CSV table of C-alpha atoms (C1' of nucleotides) in Angstrom, one decimal:
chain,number,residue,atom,x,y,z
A,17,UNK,CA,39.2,49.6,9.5
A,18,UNK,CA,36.1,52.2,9.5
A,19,UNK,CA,38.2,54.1,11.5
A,20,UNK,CA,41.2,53.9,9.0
A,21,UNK,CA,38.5,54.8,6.3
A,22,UNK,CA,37.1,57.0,7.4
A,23,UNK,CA,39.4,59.5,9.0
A,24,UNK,CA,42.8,58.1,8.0
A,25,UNK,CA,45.3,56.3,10.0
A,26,UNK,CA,46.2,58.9,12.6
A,27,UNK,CA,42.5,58.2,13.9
A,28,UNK,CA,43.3,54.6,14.4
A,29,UNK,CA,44.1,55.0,17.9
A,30,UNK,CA,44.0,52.7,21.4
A,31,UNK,CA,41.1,55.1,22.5
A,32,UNK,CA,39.6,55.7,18.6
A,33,UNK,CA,39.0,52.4,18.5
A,34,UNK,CA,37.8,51.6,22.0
A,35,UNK,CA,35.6,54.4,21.4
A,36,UNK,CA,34.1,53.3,18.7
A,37,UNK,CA,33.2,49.7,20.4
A,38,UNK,CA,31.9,51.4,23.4
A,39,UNK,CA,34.8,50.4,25.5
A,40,UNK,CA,37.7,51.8,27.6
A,41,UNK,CA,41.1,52.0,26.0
A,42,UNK,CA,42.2,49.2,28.3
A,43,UNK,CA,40.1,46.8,27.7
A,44,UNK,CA,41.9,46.7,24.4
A,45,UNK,CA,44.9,44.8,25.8
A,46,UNK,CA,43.0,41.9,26.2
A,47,UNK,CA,42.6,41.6,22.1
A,48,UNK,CA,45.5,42.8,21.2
A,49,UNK,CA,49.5,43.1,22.2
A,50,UNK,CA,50.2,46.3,21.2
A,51,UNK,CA,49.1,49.2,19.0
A,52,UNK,CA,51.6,47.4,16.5
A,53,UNK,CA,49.8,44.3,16.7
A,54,UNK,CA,46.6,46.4,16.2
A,55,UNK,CA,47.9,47.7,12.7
A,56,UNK,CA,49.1,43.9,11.9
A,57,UNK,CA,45.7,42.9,11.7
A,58,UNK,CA,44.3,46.1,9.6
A,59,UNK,CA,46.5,44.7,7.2
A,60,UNK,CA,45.6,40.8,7.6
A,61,UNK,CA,42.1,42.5,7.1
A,62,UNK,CA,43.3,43.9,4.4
A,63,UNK,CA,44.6,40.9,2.7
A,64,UNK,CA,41.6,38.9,3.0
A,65,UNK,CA,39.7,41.1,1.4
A,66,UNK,CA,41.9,40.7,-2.1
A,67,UNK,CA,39.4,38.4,-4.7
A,68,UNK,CA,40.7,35.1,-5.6
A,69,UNK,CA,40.4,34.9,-9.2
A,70,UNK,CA,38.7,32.3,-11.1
A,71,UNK,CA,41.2,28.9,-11.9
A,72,UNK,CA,40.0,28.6,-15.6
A,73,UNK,CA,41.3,31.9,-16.7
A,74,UNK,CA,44.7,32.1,-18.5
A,75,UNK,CA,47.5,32.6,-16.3
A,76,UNK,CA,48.6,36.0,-17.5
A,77,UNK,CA,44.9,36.9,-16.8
A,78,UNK,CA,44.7,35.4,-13.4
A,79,UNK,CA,48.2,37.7,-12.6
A,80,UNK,CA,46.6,40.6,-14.3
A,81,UNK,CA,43.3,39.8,-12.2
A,82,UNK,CA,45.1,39.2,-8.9
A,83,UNK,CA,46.8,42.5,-9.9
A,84,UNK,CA,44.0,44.6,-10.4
A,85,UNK,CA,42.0,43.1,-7.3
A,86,UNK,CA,45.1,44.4,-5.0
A,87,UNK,CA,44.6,48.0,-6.4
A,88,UNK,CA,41.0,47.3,-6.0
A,89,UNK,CA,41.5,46.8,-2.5
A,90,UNK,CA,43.8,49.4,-1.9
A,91,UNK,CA,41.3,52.0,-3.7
A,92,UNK,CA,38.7,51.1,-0.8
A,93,UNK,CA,41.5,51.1,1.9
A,94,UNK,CA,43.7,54.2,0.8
A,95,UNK,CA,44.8,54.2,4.8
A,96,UNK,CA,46.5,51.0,5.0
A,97,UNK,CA,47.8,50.6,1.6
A,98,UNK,CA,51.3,51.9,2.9
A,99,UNK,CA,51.2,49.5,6.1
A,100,UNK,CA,51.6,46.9,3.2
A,101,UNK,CA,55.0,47.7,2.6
A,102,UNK,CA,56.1,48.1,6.3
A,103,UNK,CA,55.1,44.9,8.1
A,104,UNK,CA,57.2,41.6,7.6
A,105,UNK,CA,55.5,39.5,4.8
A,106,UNK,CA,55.5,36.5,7.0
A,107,UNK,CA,51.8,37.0,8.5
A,108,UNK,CA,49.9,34.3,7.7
A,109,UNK,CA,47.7,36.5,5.4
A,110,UNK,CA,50.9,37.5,3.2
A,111,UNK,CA,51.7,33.7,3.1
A,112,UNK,CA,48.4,32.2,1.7
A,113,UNK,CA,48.8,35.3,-0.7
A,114,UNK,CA,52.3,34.6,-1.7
A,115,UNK,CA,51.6,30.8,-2.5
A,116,UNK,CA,48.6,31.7,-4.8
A,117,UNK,CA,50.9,34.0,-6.5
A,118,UNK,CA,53.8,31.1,-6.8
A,119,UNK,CA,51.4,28.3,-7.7
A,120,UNK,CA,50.3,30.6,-10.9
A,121,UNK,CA,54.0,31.8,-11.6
A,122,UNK,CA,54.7,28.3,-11.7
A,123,UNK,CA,51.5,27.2,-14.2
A,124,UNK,CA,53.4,30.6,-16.2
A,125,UNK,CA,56.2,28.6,-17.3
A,126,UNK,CA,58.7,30.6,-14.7
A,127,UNK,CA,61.6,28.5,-13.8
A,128,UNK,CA,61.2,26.9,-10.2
A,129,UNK,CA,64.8,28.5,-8.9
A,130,UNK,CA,63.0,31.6,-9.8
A,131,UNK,CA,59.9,32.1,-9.1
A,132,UNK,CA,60.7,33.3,-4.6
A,133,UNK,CA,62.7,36.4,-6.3
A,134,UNK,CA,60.1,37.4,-9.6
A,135,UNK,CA,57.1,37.1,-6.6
A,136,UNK,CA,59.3,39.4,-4.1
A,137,UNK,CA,60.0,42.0,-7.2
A,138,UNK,CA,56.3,41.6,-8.5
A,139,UNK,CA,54.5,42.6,-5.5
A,140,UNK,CA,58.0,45.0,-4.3
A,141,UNK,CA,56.8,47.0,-7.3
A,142,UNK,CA,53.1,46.6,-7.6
A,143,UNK,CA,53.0,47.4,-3.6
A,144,UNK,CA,55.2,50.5,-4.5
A,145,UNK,CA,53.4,51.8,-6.9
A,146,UNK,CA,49.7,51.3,-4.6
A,147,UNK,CA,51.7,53.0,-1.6
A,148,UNK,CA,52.8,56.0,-4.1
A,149,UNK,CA,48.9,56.1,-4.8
A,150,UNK,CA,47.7,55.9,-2.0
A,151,UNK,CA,49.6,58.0,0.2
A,152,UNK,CA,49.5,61.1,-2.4
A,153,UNK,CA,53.1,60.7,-3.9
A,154,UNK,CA,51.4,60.8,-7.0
A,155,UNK,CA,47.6,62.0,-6.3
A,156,UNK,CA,48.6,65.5,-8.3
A,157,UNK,CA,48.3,63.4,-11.4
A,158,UNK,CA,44.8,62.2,-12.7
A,159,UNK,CA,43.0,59.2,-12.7
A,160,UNK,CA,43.4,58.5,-16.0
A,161,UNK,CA,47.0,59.1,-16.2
A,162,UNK,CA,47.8,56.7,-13.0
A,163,UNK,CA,45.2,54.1,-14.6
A,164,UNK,CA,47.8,54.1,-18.1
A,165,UNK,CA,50.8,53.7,-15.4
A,166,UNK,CA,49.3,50.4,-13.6
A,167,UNK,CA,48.3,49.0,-16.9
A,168,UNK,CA,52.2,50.1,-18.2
A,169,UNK,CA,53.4,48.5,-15.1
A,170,UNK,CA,51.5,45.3,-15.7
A,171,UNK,CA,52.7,44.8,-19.4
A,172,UNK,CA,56.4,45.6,-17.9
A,173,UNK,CA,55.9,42.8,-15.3
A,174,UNK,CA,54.2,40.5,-17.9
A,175,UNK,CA,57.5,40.9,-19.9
A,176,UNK,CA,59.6,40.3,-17.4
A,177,UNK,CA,58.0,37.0,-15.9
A,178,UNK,CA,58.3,35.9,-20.0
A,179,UNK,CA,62.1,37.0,-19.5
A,180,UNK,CA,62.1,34.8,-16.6
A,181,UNK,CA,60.9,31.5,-18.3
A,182,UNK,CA,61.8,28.6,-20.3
A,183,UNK,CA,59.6,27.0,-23.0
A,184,UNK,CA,57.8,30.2,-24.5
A,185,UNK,CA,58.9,33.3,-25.7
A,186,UNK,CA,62.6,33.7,-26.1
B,15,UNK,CA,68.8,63.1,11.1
B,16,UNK,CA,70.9,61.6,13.9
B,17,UNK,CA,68.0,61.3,15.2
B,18,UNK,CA,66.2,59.5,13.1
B,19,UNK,CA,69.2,57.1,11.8
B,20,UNK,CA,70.5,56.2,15.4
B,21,UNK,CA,66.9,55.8,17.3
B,22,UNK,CA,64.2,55.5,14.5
B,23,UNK,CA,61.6,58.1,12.8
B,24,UNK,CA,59.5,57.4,16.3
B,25,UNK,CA,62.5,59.5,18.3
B,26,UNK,CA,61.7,62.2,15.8
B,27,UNK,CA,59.8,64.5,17.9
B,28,UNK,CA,59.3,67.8,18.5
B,29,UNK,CA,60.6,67.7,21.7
B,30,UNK,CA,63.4,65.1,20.7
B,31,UNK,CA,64.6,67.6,18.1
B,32,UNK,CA,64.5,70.8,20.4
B,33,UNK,CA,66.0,68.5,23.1
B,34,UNK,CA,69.0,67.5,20.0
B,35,UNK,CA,69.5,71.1,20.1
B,36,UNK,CA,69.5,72.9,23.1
B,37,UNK,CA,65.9,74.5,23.3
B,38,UNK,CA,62.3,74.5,24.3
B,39,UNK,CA,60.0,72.3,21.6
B,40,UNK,CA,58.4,75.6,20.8
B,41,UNK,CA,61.2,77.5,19.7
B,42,UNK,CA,61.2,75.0,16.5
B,43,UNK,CA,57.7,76.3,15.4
B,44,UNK,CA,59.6,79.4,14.1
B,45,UNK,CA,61.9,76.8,12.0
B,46,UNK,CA,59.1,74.8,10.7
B,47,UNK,CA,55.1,74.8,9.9
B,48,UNK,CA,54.5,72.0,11.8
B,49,UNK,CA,55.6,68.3,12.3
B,50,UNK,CA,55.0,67.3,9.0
B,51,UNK,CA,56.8,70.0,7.7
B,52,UNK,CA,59.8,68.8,9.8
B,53,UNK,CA,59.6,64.8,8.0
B,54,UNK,CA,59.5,66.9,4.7
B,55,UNK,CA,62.8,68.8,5.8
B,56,UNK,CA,64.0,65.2,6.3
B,57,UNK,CA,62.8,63.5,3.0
B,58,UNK,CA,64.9,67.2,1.3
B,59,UNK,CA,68.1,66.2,3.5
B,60,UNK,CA,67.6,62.2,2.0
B,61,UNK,CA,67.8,63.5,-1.7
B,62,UNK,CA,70.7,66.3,-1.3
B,63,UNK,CA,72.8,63.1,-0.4
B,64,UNK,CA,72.3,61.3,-3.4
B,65,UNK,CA,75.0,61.6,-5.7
B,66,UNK,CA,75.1,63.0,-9.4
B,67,UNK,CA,76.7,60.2,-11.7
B,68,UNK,CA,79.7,61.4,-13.9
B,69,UNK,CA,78.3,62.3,-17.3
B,70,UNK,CA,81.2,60.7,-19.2
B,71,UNK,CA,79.8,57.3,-18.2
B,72,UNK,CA,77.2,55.7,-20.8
B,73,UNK,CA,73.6,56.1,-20.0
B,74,UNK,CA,72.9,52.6,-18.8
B,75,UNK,CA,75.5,52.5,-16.8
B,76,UNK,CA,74.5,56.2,-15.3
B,77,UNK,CA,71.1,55.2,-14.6
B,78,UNK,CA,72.2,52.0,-12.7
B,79,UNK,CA,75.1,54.8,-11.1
B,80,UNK,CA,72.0,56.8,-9.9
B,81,UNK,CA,69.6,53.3,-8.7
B,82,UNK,CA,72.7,52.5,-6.6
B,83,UNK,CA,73.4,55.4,-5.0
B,84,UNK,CA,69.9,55.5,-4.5
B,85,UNK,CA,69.9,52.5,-2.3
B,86,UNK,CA,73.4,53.7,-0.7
B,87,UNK,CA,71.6,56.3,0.4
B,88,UNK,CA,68.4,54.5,1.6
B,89,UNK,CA,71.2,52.0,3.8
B,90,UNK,CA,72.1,55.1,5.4
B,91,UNK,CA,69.0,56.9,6.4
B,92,UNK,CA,66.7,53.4,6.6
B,93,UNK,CA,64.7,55.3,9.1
B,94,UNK,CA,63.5,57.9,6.7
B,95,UNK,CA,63.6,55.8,3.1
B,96,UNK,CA,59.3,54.7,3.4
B,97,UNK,CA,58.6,58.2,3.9
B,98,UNK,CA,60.0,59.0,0.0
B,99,UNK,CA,56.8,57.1,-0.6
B,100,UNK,CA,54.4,59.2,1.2
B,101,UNK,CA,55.0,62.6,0.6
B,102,UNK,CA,54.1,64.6,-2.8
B,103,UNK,CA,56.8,64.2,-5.5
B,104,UNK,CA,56.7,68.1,-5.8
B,105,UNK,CA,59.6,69.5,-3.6
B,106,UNK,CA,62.4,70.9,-5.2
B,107,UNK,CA,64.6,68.1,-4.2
B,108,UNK,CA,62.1,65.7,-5.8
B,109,UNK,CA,61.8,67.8,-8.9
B,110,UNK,CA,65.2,68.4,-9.1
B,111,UNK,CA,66.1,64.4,-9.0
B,112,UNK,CA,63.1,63.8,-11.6
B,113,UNK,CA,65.1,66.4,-13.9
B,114,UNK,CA,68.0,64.2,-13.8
B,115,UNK,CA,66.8,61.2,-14.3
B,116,UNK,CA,64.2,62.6,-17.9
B,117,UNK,CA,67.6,64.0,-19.2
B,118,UNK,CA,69.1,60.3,-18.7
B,119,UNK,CA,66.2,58.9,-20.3
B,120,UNK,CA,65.8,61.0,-23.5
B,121,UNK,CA,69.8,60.7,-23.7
B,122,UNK,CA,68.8,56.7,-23.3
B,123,UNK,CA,66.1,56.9,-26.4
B,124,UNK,CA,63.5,56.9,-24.6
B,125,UNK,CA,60.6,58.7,-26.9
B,126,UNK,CA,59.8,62.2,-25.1
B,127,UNK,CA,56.1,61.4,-25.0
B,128,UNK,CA,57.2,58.3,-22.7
B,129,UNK,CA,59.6,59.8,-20.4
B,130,UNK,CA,57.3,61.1,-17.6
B,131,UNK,CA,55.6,57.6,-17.4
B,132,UNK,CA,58.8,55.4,-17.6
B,133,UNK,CA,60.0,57.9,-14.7
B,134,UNK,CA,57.0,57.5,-12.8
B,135,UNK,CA,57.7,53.7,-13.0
B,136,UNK,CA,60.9,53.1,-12.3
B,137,UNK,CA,61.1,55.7,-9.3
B,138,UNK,CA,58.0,53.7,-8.1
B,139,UNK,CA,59.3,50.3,-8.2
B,140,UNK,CA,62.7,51.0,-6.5
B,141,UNK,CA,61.5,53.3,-4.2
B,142,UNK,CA,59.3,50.2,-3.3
B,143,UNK,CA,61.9,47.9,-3.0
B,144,UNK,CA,64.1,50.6,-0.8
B,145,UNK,CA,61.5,50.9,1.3
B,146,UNK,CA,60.4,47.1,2.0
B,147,UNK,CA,64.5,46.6,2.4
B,148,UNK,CA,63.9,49.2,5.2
B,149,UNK,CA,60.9,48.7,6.5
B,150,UNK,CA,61.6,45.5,7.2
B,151,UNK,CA,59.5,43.6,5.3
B,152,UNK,CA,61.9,42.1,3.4
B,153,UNK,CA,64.4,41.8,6.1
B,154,UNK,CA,63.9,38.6,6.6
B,155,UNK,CA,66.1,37.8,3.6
B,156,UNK,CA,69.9,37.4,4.0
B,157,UNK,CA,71.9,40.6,2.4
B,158,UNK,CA,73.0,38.8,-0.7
B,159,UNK,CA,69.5,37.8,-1.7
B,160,UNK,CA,68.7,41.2,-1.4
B,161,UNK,CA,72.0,41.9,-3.4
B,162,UNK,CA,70.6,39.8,-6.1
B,163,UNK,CA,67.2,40.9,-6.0
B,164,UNK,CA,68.3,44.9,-6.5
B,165,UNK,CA,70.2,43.7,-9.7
B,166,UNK,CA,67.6,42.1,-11.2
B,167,UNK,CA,65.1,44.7,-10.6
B,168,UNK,CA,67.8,47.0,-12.5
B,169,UNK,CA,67.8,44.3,-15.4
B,170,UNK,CA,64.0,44.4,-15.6
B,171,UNK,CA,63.6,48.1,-15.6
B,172,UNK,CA,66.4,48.3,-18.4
B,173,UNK,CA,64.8,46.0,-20.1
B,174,UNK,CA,61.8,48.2,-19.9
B,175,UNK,CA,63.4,51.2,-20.8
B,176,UNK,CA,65.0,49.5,-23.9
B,177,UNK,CA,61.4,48.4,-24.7
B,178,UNK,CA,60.1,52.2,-24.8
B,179,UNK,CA,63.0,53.2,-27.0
B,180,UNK,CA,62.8,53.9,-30.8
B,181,UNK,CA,65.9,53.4,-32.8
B,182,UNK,CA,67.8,50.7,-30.8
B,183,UNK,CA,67.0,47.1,-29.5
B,184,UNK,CA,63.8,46.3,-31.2
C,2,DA,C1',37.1,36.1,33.1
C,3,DC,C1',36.5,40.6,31.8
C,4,DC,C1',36.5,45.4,32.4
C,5,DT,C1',37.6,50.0,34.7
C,6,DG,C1',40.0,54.1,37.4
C,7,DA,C1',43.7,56.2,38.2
C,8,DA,C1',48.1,57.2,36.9
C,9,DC,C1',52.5,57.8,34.2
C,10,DA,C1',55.4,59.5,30.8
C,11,DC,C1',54.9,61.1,26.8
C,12,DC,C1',52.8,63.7,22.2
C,13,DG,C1',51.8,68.2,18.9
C,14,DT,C1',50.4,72.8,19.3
C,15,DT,C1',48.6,77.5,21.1
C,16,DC,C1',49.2,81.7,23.3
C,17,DA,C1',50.5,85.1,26.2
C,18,DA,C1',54.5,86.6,28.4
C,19,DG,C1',59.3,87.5,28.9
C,20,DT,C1',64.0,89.6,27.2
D,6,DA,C1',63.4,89.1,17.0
D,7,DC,C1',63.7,85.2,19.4
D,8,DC,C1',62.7,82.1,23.1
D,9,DT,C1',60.0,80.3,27.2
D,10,DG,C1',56.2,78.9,30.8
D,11,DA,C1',52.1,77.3,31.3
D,12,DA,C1',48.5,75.0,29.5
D,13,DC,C1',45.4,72.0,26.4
D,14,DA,C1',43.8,68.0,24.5
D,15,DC,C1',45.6,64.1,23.3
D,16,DC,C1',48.8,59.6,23.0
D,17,DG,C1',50.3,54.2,24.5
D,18,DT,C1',50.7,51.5,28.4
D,19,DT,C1',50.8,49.7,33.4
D,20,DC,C1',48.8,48.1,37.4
D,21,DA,C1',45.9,47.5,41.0
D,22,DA,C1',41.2,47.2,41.9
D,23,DG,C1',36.5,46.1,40.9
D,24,DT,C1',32.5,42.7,39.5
DNA sequence: ACCTGAACACCGTTCAAGT
DNA sequence: ACCTGAACACCGTTCAAGT
C-alpha cells in the first residue's frame, strides 16, 4: 500500500514489493497466489480502513458519514480507488461493508425487496464517481467544484433511497 | 480493438498490435506516443461507436436513447469500458459526447448554471455502472438483474434531472 | 518450512542502422 | 520516409536446489 501511495500502481510490482520487504520476488508466492491475489488484498486493505460511523446518528447521517469516509479513504489511497470497481464484490471485506450499508438502508425505511439493488446503485455510483477522481477523469476541475459534485451526488442518492421507501416522504 | 474484445486489454501490447498487423513493435512508435497513447486511441474508437439519437424523439426519451447505447456499446468493447473511467474527459471524442448530452439537457430544462454538474453526474454514475457490469464486479448477477438495475439507474437520474429543472415538475 | 538462483517467455522503449 | 536489429531494463512465474 506504501508502494501504491507512493509511486502509483504501476510500482506495485512482484519485485517492488519484495524489494521493499528485503526479500526475493519468489519468496512472494508463498503469501500470495498471484499478482492478482496481491491487488485483492490492497483493496481488502483498503476497505478496512473505511470508518464505521457512530450507531446514534440519524440514518441519513450515518449514509452521508459512511459516504464521506469512502472518499476519505479514497483521498489517502488515490492508487487503488479504481481497483474498487474491478474486483468481484464478494471479498469478505466488500461483504461486511455491504451488510452495514443494508442494515442502515433498512433502519431508512427502504423496502426489504429493495434494498440488494438501491446498495448495488449507491455504491455503482458513489464508486464511479471516486474512480473518475481518483484516476484524473475529472482532476482538471478544482477541488471545490468536485467537493459541490459529491455533496450533489449525495442529496441525489438521498432522494432516491426516499423514492425507494414506504412510510415517509411520498 | 480485436484485440482487446476477443483476448482482453492484457493482449493489448505493443508487440500484440504490431504482431495484429504485420510489423516490428517499433514501427508503431511512429503511429503513437507511447502505450498510453495507444489505450487513448482505444477509449476514441469506444465513443465514435456510440450512436447519435434521432432528434425528433422527446428529450427523455433521447437521453435514455443515448444511456442505452451507451451500455450497447460498453457490451461490445467490455475490455476497454473501465478505461472511460481513467483517462481525462478532454479528448475530442469526450468533448464532443459531453456537447451532446448539455444540448439534451438545456433542451430538457435543466437551468444553464447546472448543466455541467448534472453532466458530470450522470456520465459518472453510468460510466460506473458500465464499468462494474464489465469489470466484473457485478458479474456475479444474472443479466436480468442487471437489466433491471440499468433501468432504475435511468429512473433515478431522471428523477434528478427533473429535480434541477425550472419550469416543469416541481 | 522457508527462501534463493537460474531460467523462461514476455513487457515498453531507445537508438543506430538499413532501404 | 519508413521500417528493422539489437539491446536495455524491466515484468510475472516456474522449478529445482539450498538451508
Amino acid at each position: 500500500m506504501e508502494l501504491a501511495d507512493g509511486w502509483g500502481l504501476d510500482a506495485v510490482t512482484m519485485q517492488g514489493v519484495a524489494g521493499r520487504i528485503g526479500v526475493t520476488p519468489m519468496a512472494l508466492y508463498r503469501l500470495v497466489a498471484s499478482k492478482a491475489d496481491l491487488l485483492d488484498g490492497l483493496v481488502e486493505l483498503f476497505l478496512t480502513e473505511l470508518p464505521t460511523p457512530a450507531d446514534d446518528l440519524p440514518q441519513d447521517e450515518q449514509l452521508a458519514a459512511m459516504a464521506d469516509g469512502l472518499r476519505q479513504v479514497a483521498r489517502r489511497h488515490p492508487a487503488v480507488t479504481p481497483l474498487l470497481l474491478q474486483r468481484p464484490a464478494t471479498t469478505p471485506g466488500s461483504k461486511q461493508v455491504r451488510q452495514a450499508v443494508y442494515g442502515r438502508l433498512a433502519a431508512a425505511g427502504v423496502d426489504a425487496d429493495k434494498i440488494a439493488r438501491v446498495e448495488r446503485l449507491m455504491s455503482t455510483a458513489i464508486l464511479g464517481f471516486l474512480a473518475s477522481e481518483a484516476g484524473g477523469r475529472l482532476s482538471h476541475h478544482p477541488r471545490r467544484v468536485l467537493d459541490e459534485d459529491f455533496l450533489a451526488l449525495q442529496r441525489m442518492l438521498g432522494a432516491f433511497i426516499a423514492d425507494q421507501s414506504t412510510g415517509e416522504g411520498r
